[in-house]
């Protein structure tokens, strides 16, 4: 390149390549969102460096007489710009990788549970936010949080090996129109561990939550239970029909393999599969039943990391209790309307339960077992629609 202008044109090539790379990464993000986030950060850093180099080159060309331009100096400036772009590309990759791992890791817990019966007060932009623990009859603590002040009250109950954080995507918007209460079931999250060496059936978990409902003086409840939280919500509705308006399940109730009492041999086999290598078994299960990531933050990785970190002994004890519970025996005792938002793609994997009289079934496409996390806004739209359907349950 003998003409100095050629060096200026050449200097525009690196930022142009970076822009093209960003366009390709946007397309890649539809298939590999986590990889795309890392590459996008690297390319943005490189684009900043190369664009600055090209700008300096253009400024030199415009402010200096063409005949007095030094081609060697322009070449060296080009090389320096490309090297700076490459270096910042690597730095950007490192920053993107760190941010990805931070998104994948479970958010830190708020610390140890506060003293028994203690309530800490805080505020959010929509009203009062409270969190604390209630004291159970045996002295254990059950952790809870509350946001919003409007009626009715939504009590969100998480699933097996989950905790209150699994509802985080709903809290900000739902608390604008409702009082939203979340709990950590016994042995989960910030709540006390299960009593050592004892079985802890589903109705016992429900009694813990009923204690919280009574101590917090909650009424006009709409119970929303995900997975294991569905049976817990049913037991609460059976125990406190005067406080409950409706039960809404989330991918629950209709799979006989989970909610119809299983034979003892099958229970032992399924529990032993998790005892053998709990993290690997849990990770494999999560990846099989988590299908979508509408927000693009690696939801399956976060769920797998969080659930596989649970204490295996507690997790297996809760699974054992769930497999011994029988929805068909408990269903006739319900006096409140029941609906559920379930995954359509997972239907081929379940053993359908027929004959749950009055159950209102709403199916969600494109999501797996965690619709409130896989597609938060789509889930909330359906939840709000079901909250508005409070007609009496058919008998």
Tab-separated table of C-alpha atoms in Angstrom, residues 54-250:
chain	number	residue	atom	x	y	z
A	54	UNK	CA	-9.551	3.880	12.975
A	55	UNK	CA	-10.736	7.234	14.266
A	56	UNK	CA	-7.213	8.371	15.078
A	57	UNK	CA	-6.021	7.230	11.654
A	58	UNK	CA	-8.803	9.136	9.922
A	59	UNK	CA	-8.124	12.216	12.026
A	60	UNK	CA	-4.434	12.143	11.054
A	61	UNK	CA	-5.328	11.773	7.393
A	62	UNK	CA	-7.754	14.708	7.463
A	63	UNK	CA	-5.563	17.053	9.484
A	64	UNK	CA	-2.271	16.491	7.627
A	65	UNK	CA	-1.230	17.203	4.076
A	66	UNK	CA	-1.300	13.970	2.090
A	67	UNK	CA	2.237	14.448	0.805
A	68	UNK	CA	3.664	14.749	4.311
A	69	UNK	CA	2.026	11.586	5.681
A	70	UNK	CA	4.452	8.871	6.722
A	71	UNK	CA	3.305	5.484	5.344
A	72	UNK	CA	5.475	3.594	7.856
A	73	UNK	CA	3.949	5.536	10.730
A	74	UNK	CA	0.460	4.769	9.437
A	75	UNK	CA	1.318	1.082	9.141
A	76	UNK	CA	2.629	0.978	12.694
A	77	UNK	CA	-0.505	2.772	13.897
A	78	UNK	CA	-2.627	0.167	12.125
A	79	UNK	CA	-0.701	-2.688	13.700
A	80	UNK	CA	-0.989	-1.085	17.155
A	81	UNK	CA	-4.757	-0.713	16.719
A	82	UNK	CA	-5.131	-4.352	15.703
A	83	UNK	CA	-3.003	-5.515	18.634
A	84	UNK	CA	-5.021	-3.383	21.064
A	85	UNK	CA	-8.221	-4.818	19.598
A	86	UNK	CA	-6.945	-8.359	20.020
A	87	UNK	CA	-5.850	-7.723	23.591
A	88	UNK	CA	-9.173	-6.161	24.546
A	89	UNK	CA	-11.007	-9.010	22.812
A	90	UNK	CA	-9.314	-11.438	25.226
A	91	UNK	CA	-10.088	-9.128	28.169
A	92	UNK	CA	-13.707	-8.930	27.029
A	93	UNK	CA	-13.927	-12.727	26.803
A	94	UNK	CA	-12.670	-12.983	30.385
A	95	UNK	CA	-15.183	-10.392	31.598
A	96	UNK	CA	-17.992	-12.121	29.712
A	97	UNK	CA	-17.033	-15.504	31.126
A	98	UNK	CA	-16.970	-14.173	34.687
A	99	UNK	CA	-20.367	-12.529	34.241
A	100	UNK	CA	-21.782	-15.750	32.778
A	101	UNK	CA	-20.553	-17.784	35.766
A	102	UNK	CA	-22.027	-15.216	38.136
A	103	UNK	CA	-25.373	-15.573	36.378
A	104	UNK	CA	-25.150	-19.372	36.497
A	105	UNK	CA	-24.308	-19.555	40.193
A	106	UNK	CA	-27.142	-19.482	42.709
A	107	UNK	CA	-27.614	-16.030	44.212
A	108	UNK	CA	-26.248	-15.857	47.744
A	109	UNK	CA	-28.732	-16.542	50.471
A	110	UNK	CA	-29.626	-13.624	52.694
A	111	UNK	CA	-27.667	-15.200	55.527
A	112	UNK	CA	-28.667	-17.308	58.455
A	113	UNK	CA	-32.336	-17.278	59.409
A	114	UNK	CA	-33.135	-14.483	61.849
A	115	UNK	CA	-34.029	-15.384	65.453
A	116	UNK	CA	-37.227	-17.354	65.963
A	117	UNK	CA	-40.327	-15.247	65.397
A	118	UNK	CA	-38.266	-12.193	64.435
A	119	UNK	CA	-39.353	-10.047	61.480
A	120	UNK	CA	-37.017	-7.724	59.587
A	121	UNK	CA	-38.657	-4.813	57.813
A	122	UNK	CA	-37.613	-3.365	54.472
A	123	UNK	CA	-39.183	-1.423	51.631
A	124	UNK	CA	-39.400	-1.811	47.900
A	125	UNK	CA	-40.674	0.620	45.302
A	126	UNK	CA	-44.180	-0.871	45.404
A	127	UNK	CA	-44.771	-0.990	49.152
A	128	UNK	CA	-43.737	-2.812	52.267
A	129	UNK	CA	-41.380	-5.761	51.966
A	130	UNK	CA	-40.929	-8.016	54.973
A	131	UNK	CA	-39.063	-11.231	55.607
A	132	UNK	CA	-38.277	-13.361	58.615
A	133	UNK	CA	-39.166	-16.662	60.249
A	134	UNK	CA	-42.037	-18.088	62.236
A	135	UNK	CA	-41.542	-20.514	65.086
A	136	UNK	CA	-43.025	-23.974	64.557
A	137	UNK	CA	-44.444	-26.017	67.471
A	138	UNK	CA	-41.265	-28.126	67.722
A	139	UNK	CA	-39.013	-25.052	67.795
A	140	UNK	CA	-37.860	-25.157	64.180
A	141	UNK	CA	-37.977	-22.031	61.996
A	142	UNK	CA	-39.871	-21.575	58.725
A	143	UNK	CA	-38.554	-18.741	56.549
A	144	UNK	CA	-40.950	-16.445	54.698
A	145	UNK	CA	-41.014	-13.199	52.702
A	146	UNK	CA	-43.804	-10.780	51.848
A	147	UNK	CA	-44.110	-8.073	49.202
A	148	UNK	CA	-46.975	-5.811	48.272
A	149	UNK	CA	-50.091	-4.887	50.210
A	150	UNK	CA	-53.081	-5.411	47.933
A	151	UNK	CA	-55.698	-8.158	48.211
A	152	UNK	CA	-55.911	-11.005	47.520
A	153	UNK	CA	-52.789	-12.660	48.885
A	154	UNK	CA	-50.812	-15.038	46.669
A	155	UNK	CA	-48.901	-17.678	48.648
A	156	UNK	CA	-46.200	-19.102	46.355
A	157	UNK	CA	-44.897	-22.548	47.347
A	158	UNK	CA	-41.766	-23.894	45.667
A	159	UNK	CA	-41.023	-27.434	44.508
A	160	UNK	CA	-38.685	-30.243	45.504
A	161	UNK	CA	-35.108	-29.100	46.209
A	162	UNK	CA	-36.056	-25.519	45.332
A	163	UNK	CA	-36.617	-22.417	47.487
A	164	UNK	CA	-38.222	-18.968	47.459
A	165	UNK	CA	-35.808	-17.676	44.794
A	166	UNK	CA	-37.508	-19.799	42.138
A	167	UNK	CA	-40.323	-17.203	42.179
A	168	UNK	CA	-38.052	-14.155	41.851
A	169	UNK	CA	-39.053	-13.417	38.256
A	170	UNK	CA	-42.680	-12.879	39.371
A	171	UNK	CA	-42.244	-10.864	42.572
A	172	UNK	CA	-41.733	-7.371	41.176
A	173	UNK	CA	-44.763	-7.345	38.890
A	174	UNK	CA	-47.178	-9.432	40.967
A	175	UNK	CA	-46.553	-7.350	44.088
A	176	UNK	CA	-47.920	-4.296	42.288
A	177	UNK	CA	-51.405	-5.840	42.306
A	178	UNK	CA	-51.324	-8.454	45.081
A	179	UNK	CA	-49.804	-9.247	48.428
A	180	UNK	CA	-47.212	-11.891	47.535
A	181	UNK	CA	-45.895	-14.249	50.206
A	182	UNK	CA	-43.236	-16.910	49.614
A	183	UNK	CA	-41.991	-19.585	52.008
A	184	UNK	CA	-39.123	-22.041	52.255
A	185	UNK	CA	-40.573	-25.474	53.018
A	186	UNK	CA	-39.062	-27.546	55.816
A	187	UNK	CA	-35.538	-28.640	54.906
A	188	UNK	CA	-35.264	-26.076	52.096
A	189	UNK	CA	-33.700	-22.650	51.731
A	190	UNK	CA	-33.422	-20.672	54.968
A	191	UNK	CA	-35.866	-22.869	56.904
A	192	UNK	CA	-34.656	-25.330	59.540
A	193	UNK	CA	-33.604	-28.816	58.539
A	194	UNK	CA	-36.026	-31.707	58.734
A	195	UNK	CA	-36.184	-33.529	62.079
A	196	UNK	CA	-33.301	-35.991	62.074
A	197	UNK	CA	-34.088	-39.623	61.332
A	198	UNK	CA	-37.845	-39.171	60.906
A	199	UNK	CA	-40.201	-39.327	57.960
A	200	UNK	CA	-41.740	-35.980	57.116
A	201	UNK	CA	-44.897	-36.473	55.047
A	202	UNK	CA	-46.537	-33.911	52.777
A	203	UNK	CA	-49.271	-33.053	55.253
A	204	UNK	CA	-46.597	-32.247	57.861
A	205	UNK	CA	-44.987	-29.793	55.448
A	206	UNK	CA	-48.430	-28.273	54.905
A	207	UNK	CA	-48.978	-27.938	58.674
A	208	UNK	CA	-45.734	-25.942	58.889
A	209	UNK	CA	-47.060	-23.503	56.295
A	210	UNK	CA	-50.449	-23.354	58.038
A	211	UNK	CA	-48.587	-22.252	61.186
A	212	UNK	CA	-46.997	-19.450	59.161
A	213	UNK	CA	-50.372	-18.488	57.678
A	214	UNK	CA	-51.882	-18.229	61.167
A	215	UNK	CA	-48.966	-16.321	62.711
A	216	UNK	CA	-48.845	-13.878	59.784
A	217	UNK	CA	-52.660	-13.605	59.880
A	218	UNK	CA	-53.043	-14.300	56.158
A	219	UNK	CA	-56.538	-14.622	54.677
A	220	UNK	CA	-58.191	-14.661	51.266
A	221	UNK	CA	-55.351	-16.818	49.995
A	222	UNK	CA	-54.712	-18.027	46.488
A	223	UNK	CA	-52.249	-20.885	46.885
A	224	UNK	CA	-49.790	-21.324	44.004
A	225	UNK	CA	-47.720	-24.502	44.230
A	226	UNK	CA	-45.006	-25.658	41.855
A	227	UNK	CA	-44.356	-29.412	41.538
A	228	UNK	CA	-44.095	-30.687	45.150
A	229	UNK	CA	-45.640	-27.356	46.172
A	230	UNK	CA	-48.870	-28.447	44.452
A	231	UNK	CA	-49.589	-31.299	46.897
A	232	UNK	CA	-48.539	-29.052	49.800
A	233	UNK	CA	-50.996	-26.403	48.573
A	234	UNK	CA	-53.789	-28.999	48.339
A	235	UNK	CA	-53.149	-30.101	51.920
A	236	UNK	CA	-53.246	-26.477	53.084
A	237	UNK	CA	-56.556	-25.927	51.277
A	238	UNK	CA	-57.985	-29.053	52.901
A	239	UNK	CA	-56.791	-27.957	56.367
A	240	UNK	CA	-57.835	-24.285	56.110
A	241	UNK	CA	-60.719	-23.910	53.647
A	242	UNK	CA	-61.856	-20.746	55.444
A	243	UNK	CA	-58.597	-18.975	54.543
A	244	UNK	CA	-58.204	-20.311	50.987
A	245	UNK	CA	-59.968	-19.051	47.864
A	246	UNK	CA	-58.286	-21.164	45.211
A	247	UNK	CA	-55.385	-23.497	44.472
A	248	UNK	CA	-53.285	-23.042	41.323
A	249	UNK	CA	-50.669	-25.656	40.505
A	250	UNK	CA	-47.590	-25.244	38.327
